[in-house]
mmCIF file of C-alpha atoms and ligand atoms in Angstrom:
data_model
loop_
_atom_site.group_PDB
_atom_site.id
_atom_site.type_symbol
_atom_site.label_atom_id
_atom_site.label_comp_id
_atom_site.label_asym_id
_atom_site.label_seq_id
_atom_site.Cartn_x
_atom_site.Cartn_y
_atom_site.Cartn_z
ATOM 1 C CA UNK M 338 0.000 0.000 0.000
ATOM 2 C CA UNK M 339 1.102 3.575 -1.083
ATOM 3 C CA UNK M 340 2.008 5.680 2.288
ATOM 4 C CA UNK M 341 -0.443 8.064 -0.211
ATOM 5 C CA UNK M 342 -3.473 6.144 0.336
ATOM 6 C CA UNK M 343 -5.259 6.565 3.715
ATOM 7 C CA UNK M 344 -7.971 4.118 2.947
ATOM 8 C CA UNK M 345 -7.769 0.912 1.074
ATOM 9 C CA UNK M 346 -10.951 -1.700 0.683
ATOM 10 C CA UNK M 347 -10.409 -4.313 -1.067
ATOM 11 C CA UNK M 348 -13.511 -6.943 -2.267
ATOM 12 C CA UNK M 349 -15.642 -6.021 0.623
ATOM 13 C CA UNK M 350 -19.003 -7.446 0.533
ATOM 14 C CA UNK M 351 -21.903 -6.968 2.839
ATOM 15 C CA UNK M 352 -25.305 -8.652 3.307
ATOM 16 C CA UNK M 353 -28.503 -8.015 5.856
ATOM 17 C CA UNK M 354 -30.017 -11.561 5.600
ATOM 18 C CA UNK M 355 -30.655 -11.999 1.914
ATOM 19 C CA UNK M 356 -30.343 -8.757 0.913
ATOM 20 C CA UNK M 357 -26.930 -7.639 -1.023
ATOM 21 C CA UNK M 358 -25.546 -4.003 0.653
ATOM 22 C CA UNK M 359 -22.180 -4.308 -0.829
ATOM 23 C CA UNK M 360 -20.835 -6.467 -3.528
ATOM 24 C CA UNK M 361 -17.132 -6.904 -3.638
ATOM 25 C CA UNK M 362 -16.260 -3.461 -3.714
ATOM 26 C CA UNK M 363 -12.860 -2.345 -4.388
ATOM 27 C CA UNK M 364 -11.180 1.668 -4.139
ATOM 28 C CA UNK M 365 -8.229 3.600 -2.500
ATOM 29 C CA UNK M 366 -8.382 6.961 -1.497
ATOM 30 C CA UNK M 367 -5.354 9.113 -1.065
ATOM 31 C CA UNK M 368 -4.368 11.361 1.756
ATOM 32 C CA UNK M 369 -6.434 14.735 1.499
ATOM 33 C CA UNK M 370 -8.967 13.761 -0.946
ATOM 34 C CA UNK M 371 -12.442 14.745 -0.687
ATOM 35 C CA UNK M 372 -14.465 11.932 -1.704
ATOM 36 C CA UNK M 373 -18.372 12.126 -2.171
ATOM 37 C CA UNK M 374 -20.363 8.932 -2.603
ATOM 38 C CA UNK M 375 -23.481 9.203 -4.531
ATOM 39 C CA UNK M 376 -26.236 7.147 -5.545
ATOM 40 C CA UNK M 377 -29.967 6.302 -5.174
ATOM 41 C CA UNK M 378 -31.381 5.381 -2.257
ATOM 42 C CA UNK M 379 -30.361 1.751 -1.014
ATOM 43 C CA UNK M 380 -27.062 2.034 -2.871
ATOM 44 C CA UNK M 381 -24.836 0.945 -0.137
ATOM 45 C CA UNK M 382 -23.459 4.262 0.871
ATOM 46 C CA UNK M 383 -24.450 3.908 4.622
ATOM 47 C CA UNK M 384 -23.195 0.993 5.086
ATOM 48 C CA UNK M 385 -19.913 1.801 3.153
ATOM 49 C CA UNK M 386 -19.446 4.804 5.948
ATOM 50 C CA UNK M 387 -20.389 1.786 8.990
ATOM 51 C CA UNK M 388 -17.596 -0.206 7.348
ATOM 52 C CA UNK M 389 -15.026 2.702 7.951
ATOM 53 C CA UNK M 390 -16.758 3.719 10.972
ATOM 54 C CA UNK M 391 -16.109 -0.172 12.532
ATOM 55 C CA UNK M 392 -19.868 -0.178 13.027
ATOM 56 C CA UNK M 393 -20.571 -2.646 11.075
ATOM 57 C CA UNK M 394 -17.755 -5.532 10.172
ATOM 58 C CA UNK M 395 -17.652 -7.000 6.361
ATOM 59 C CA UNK M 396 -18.577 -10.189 5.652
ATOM 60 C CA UNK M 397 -15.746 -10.649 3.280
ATOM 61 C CA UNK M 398 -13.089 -8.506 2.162
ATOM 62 C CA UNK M 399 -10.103 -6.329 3.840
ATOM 63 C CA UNK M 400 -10.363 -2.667 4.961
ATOM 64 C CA UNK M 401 -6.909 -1.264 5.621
ATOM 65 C CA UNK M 402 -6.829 2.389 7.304
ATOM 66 C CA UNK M 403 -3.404 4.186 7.294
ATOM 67 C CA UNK M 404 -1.679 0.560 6.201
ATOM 68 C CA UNK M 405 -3.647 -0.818 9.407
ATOM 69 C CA UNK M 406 -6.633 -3.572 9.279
ATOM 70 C CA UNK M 407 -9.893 -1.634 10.288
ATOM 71 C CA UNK M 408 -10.384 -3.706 13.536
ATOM 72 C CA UNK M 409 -6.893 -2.016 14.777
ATOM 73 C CA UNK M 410 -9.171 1.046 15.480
ATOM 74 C CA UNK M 411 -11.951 -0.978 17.353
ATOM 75 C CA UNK M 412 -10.193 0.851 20.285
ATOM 76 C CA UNK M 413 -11.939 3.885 20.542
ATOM 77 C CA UNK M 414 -8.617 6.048 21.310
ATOM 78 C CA UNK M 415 -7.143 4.706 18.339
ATOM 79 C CA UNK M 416 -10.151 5.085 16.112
ATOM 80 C CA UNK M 417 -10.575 9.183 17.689
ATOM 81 C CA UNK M 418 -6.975 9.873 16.203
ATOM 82 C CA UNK M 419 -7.982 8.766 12.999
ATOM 83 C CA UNK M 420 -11.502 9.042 12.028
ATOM 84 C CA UNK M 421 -13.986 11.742 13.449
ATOM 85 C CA UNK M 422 -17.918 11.203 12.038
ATOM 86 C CA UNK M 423 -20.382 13.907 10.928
ATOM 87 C CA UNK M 424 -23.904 12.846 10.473
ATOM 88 C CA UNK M 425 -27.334 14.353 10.022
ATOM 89 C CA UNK M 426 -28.295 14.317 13.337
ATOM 90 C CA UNK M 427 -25.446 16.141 14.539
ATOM 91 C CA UNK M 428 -25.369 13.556 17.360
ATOM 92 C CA UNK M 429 -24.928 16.772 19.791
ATOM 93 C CA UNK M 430 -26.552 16.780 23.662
ATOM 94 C CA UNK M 431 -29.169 19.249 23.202
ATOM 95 C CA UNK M 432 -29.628 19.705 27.273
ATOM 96 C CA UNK M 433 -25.547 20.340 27.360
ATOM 97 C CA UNK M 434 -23.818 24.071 26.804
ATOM 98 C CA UNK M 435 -21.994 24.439 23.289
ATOM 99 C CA UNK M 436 -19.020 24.692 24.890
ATOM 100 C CA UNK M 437 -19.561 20.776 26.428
ATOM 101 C CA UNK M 438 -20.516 19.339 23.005
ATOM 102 C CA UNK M 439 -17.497 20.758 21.612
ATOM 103 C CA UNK M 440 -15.388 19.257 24.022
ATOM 104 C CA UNK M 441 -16.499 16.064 23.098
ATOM 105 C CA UNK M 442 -14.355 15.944 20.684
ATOM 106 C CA UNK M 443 -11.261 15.574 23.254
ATOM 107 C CA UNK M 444 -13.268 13.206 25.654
ATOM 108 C CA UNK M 445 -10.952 10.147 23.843
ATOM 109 C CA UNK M 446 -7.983 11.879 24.938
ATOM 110 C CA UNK M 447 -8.982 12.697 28.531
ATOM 111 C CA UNK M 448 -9.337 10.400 31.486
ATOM 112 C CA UNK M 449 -12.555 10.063 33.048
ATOM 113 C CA UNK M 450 -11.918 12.591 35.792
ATOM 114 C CA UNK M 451 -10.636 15.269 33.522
ATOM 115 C CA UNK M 452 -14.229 14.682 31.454
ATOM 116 C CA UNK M 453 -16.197 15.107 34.350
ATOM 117 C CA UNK M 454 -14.608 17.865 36.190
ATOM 118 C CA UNK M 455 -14.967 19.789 32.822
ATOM 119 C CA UNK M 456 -18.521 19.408 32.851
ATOM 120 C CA UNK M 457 -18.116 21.890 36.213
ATOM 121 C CA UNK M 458 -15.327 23.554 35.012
ATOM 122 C CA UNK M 459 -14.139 23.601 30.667
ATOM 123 C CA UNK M 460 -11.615 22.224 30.513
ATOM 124 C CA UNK M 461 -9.205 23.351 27.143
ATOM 125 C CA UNK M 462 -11.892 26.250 26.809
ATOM 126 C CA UNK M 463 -9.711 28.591 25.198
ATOM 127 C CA UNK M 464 -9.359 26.013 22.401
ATOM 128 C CA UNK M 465 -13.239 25.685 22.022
ATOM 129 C CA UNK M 466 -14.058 28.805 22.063
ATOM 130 C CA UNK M 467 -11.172 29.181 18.944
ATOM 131 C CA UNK M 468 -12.410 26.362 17.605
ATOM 132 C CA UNK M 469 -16.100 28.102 17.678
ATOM 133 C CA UNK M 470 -14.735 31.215 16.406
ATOM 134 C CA UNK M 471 -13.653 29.322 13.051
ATOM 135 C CA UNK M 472 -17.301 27.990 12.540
ATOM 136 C CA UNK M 473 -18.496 31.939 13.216
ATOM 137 C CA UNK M 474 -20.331 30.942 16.433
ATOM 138 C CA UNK M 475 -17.851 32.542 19.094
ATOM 139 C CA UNK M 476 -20.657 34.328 21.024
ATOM 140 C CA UNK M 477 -22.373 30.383 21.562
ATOM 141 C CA UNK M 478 -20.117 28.635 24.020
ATOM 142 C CA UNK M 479 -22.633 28.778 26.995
ATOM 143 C CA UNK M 480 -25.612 28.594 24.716
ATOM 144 C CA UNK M 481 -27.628 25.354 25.813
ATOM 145 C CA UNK M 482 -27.183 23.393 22.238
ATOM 146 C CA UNK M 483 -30.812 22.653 21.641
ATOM 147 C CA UNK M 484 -31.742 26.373 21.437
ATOM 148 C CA UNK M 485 -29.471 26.387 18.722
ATOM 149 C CA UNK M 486 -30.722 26.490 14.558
ATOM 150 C CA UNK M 487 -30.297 23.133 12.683
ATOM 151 C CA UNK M 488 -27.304 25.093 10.634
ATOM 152 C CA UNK M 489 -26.059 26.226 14.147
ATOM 153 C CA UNK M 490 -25.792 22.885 15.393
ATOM 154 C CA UNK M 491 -24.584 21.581 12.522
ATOM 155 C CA UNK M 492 -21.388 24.220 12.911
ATOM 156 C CA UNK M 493 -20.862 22.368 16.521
ATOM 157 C CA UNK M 494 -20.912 19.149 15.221
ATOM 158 C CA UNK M 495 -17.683 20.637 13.231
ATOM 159 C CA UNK M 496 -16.285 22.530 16.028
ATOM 160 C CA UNK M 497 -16.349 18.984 17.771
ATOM 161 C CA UNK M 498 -14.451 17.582 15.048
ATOM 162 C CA UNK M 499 -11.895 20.486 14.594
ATOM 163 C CA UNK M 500 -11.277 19.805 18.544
ATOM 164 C CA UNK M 501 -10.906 16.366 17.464
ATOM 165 C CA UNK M 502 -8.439 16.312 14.598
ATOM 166 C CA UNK M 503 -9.339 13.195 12.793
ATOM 167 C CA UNK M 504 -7.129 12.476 9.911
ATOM 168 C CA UNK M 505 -10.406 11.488 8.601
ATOM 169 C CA UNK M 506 -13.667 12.685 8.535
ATOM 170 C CA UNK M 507 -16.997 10.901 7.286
ATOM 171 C CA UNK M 508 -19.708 12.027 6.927
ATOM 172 C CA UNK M 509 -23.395 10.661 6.742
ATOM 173 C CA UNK M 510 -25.757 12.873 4.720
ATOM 174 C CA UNK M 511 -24.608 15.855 6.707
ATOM 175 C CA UNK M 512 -26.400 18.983 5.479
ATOM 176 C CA UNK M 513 -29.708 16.397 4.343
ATOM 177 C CA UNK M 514 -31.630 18.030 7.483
ATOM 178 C CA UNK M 515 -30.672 21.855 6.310
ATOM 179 C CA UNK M 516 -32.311 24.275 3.799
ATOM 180 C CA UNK M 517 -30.289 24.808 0.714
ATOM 181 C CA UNK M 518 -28.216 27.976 2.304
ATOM 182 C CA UNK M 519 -27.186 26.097 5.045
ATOM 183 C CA UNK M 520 -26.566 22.748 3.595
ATOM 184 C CA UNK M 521 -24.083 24.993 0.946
ATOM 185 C CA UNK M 522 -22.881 27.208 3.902
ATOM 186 C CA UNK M 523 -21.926 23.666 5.993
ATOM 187 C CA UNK M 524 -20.293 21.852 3.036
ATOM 188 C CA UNK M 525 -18.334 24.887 2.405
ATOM 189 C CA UNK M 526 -16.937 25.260 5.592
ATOM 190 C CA UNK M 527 -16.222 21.508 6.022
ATOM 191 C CA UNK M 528 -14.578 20.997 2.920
ATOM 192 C CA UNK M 529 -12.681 24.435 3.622
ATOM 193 C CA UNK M 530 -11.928 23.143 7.240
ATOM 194 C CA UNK M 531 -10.478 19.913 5.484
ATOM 195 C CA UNK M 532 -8.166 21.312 3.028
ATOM 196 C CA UNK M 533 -6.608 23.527 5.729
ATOM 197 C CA UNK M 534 -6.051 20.691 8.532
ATOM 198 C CA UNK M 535 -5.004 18.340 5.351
ATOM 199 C CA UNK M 536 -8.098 15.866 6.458
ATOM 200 C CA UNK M 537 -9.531 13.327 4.132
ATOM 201 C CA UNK M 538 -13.019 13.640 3.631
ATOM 202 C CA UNK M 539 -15.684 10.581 2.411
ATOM 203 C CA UNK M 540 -19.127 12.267 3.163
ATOM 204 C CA UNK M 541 -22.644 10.129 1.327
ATOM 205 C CA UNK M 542 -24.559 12.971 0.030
ATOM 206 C CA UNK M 543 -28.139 12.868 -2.181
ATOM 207 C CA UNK M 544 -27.125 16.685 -3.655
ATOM 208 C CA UNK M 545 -25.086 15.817 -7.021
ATOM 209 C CA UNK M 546 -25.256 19.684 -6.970
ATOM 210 C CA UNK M 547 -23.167 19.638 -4.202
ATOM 211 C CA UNK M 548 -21.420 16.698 -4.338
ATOM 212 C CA UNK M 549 -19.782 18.338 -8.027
ATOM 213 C CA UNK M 550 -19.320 21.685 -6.420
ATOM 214 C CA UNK M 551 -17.957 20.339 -2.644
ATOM 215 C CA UNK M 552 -15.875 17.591 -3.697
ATOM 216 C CA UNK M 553 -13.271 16.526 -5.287
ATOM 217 C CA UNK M 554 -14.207 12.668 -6.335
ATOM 218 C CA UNK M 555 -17.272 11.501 -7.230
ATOM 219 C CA UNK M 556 -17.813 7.741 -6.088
ATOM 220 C CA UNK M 557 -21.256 6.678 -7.582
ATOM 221 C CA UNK M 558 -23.064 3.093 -6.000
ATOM 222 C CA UNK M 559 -25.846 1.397 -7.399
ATOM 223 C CA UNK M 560 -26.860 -2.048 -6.076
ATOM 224 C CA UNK M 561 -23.756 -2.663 -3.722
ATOM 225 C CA UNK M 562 -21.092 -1.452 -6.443
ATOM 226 C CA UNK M 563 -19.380 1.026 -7.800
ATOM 227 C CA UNK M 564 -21.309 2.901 -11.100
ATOM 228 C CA UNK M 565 -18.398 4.712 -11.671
ATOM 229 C CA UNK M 566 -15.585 6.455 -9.718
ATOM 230 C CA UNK M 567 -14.285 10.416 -11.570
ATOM 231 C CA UNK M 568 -13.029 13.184 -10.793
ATOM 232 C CA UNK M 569 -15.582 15.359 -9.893
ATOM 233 C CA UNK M 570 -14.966 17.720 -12.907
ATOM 234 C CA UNK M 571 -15.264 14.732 -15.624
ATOM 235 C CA UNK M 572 -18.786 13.940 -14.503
ATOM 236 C CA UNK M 573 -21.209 13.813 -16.892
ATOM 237 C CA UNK M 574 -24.847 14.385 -16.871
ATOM 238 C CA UNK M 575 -25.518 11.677 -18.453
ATOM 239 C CA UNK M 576 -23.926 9.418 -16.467
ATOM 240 C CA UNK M 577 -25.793 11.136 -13.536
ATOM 241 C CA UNK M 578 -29.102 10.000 -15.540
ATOM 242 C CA UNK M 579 -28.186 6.816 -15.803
ATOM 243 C CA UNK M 580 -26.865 6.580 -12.157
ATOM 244 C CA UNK M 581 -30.597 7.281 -10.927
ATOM 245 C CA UNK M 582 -32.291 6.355 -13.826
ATOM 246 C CA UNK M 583 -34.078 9.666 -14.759
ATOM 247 C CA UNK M 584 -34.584 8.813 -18.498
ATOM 248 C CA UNK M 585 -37.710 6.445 -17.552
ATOM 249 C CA UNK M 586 -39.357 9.807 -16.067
ATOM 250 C CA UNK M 587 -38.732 12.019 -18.955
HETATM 251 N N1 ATP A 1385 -30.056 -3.040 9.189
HETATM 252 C C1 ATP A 1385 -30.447 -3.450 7.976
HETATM 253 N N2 ATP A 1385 -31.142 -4.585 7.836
HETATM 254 C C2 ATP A 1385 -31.534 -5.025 6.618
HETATM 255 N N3 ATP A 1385 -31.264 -4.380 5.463
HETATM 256 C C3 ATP A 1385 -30.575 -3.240 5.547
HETATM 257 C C4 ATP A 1385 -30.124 -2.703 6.804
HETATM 258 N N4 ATP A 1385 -29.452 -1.545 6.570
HETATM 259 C C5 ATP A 1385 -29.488 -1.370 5.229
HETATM 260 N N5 ATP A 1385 -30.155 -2.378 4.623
HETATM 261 C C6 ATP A 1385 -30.359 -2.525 3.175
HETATM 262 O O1 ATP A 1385 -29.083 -2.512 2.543
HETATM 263 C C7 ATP A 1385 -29.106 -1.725 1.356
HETATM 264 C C8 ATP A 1385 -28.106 -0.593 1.467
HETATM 265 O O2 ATP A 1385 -28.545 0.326 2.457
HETATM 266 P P1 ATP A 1385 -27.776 1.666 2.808
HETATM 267 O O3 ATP A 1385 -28.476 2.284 3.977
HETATM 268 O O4 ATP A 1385 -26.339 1.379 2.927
HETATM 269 O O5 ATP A 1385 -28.043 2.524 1.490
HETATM 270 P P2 ATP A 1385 -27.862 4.079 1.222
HETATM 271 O O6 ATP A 1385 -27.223 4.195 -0.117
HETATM 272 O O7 ATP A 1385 -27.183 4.715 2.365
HETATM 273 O O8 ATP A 1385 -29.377 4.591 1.151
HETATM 274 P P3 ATP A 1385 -29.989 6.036 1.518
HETATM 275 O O9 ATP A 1385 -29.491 6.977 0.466
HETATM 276 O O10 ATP A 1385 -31.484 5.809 1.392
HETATM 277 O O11 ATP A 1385 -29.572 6.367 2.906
HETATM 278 C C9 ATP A 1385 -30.556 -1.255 1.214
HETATM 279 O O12 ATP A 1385 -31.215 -2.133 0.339
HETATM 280 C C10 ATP A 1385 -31.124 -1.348 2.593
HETATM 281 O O13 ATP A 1385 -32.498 -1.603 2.554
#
């Protein structure tokens, strides 16, 4: 394996009883790409993000991450270091103060008194409130998080990560929950985020709009495989067409 490539899968297949998720799939993605995965509904591209997330395990198939087998980062330290998740849901504690979710992100680092003392007293609070002041919400931190917007959250969620520092970052449908604005406002600022801290990105996203515009690689599934893989530039529309099959509606 290239020291270049962060990510390696090679013939993974997944099934839920009789049903085919992923069919021998087979890609590398370098260091600092940003990688969206496209494709209708029930393509596989959830469970393609579980794989990396070691959520769900293949049922055939290797996943290497940075030259190591996935199930080196079952330990949640390890997997902290390397791979931070974004998801629709922003998987925030609504009752908690911004500046708690945003610790979060160290919690993997810290021992368990130095996580619960900070709920009393912040711990690293200079460093969230920076890290707040990059996602343009400095005047948040003590803001209980549910009060917050669904674009404002969504801007914690990435605060959390930049507190983090994943090498990589994936991301489930992450603006899917956001009006058009925001969704562009949150993409921008995560793949801006990403190119500065050199992070790889592999985010599922039903926008092709945005996935062209965002992103850097276009990974397209369609029944458990890959539809085709391009630069995001040498997409076609008509390959978009046939991805989702729009010709039988015209
Ligand atoms: N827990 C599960 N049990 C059974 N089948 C599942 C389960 N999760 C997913 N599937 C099936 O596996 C296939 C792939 O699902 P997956 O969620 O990965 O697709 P997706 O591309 O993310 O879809 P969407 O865009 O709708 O989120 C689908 O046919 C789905 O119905």
């Amino acid at each position: 394996m290239s020291i270049q490539n962060i990510i390696e899968i090679n013939q993974i297949s997944k099934n839920y009883e009789r049903k085919i998720a992923l069919s021998s799939l087979s890609f590398v993605v370098e260091k600092g790409e940003l990688v969206a995965l496209i494709g209708p509904s029930g393509a596989g591209k959830t469970t393609l993000l579980n794989l990396l997330a070691t959520i769900l395990q293949p049922d055939s198939g290797e996943l290497f991450v940075d030259s190591k087998p996935i199930s080196h980062y079952s330990d949640q330290k390890k997997r902290a270091k390397k791979i931070g998740i974004i998801r629709q849901q922003f998987d925030l504690v609504g009752q908690l103060a911004v500046v708690h979710n945003v610790l979060a992100g160290r919690l993997a680092d810290w021992g368990l008194f130095k996580s619960l003392f900070s709920l009393f007293i912040p711990q690293e609070k200079q460093a969230a409130l920076q890290a707040l002041e990059r996602v343009g919400l400095p005047d948040k931190l003590y803001e209980r998080t549910s009060n917050l917007s669904g674009g404002e959250q969504q801007r914690v969620a990435l605060a959390r990560l930049l507190m983090q520092k994943p090498e990589i970052i994936l991301a489930d449908e992450p603006v899917a929950s956001l009006d058009p604005a925001r969704a562009e406002d949150i993409l921008n600022m995560l793949t801006k985020i990403a190119k500065e801290e050199h992070q790889t990105v592999i985010a599922s996203l039903h926008s092709v709009e945005y996935a062209r515009k965002y992103f850097t690689r276009l990974i397209a599934l369609k029944n458990g495989e890959i539809f085709f893989d391009l630069p995001a530039e040498q997409v076609t529309d008509q390959q978009l067409q046939e991805l989702y099959q729009l010709k039988e509606l015209n």
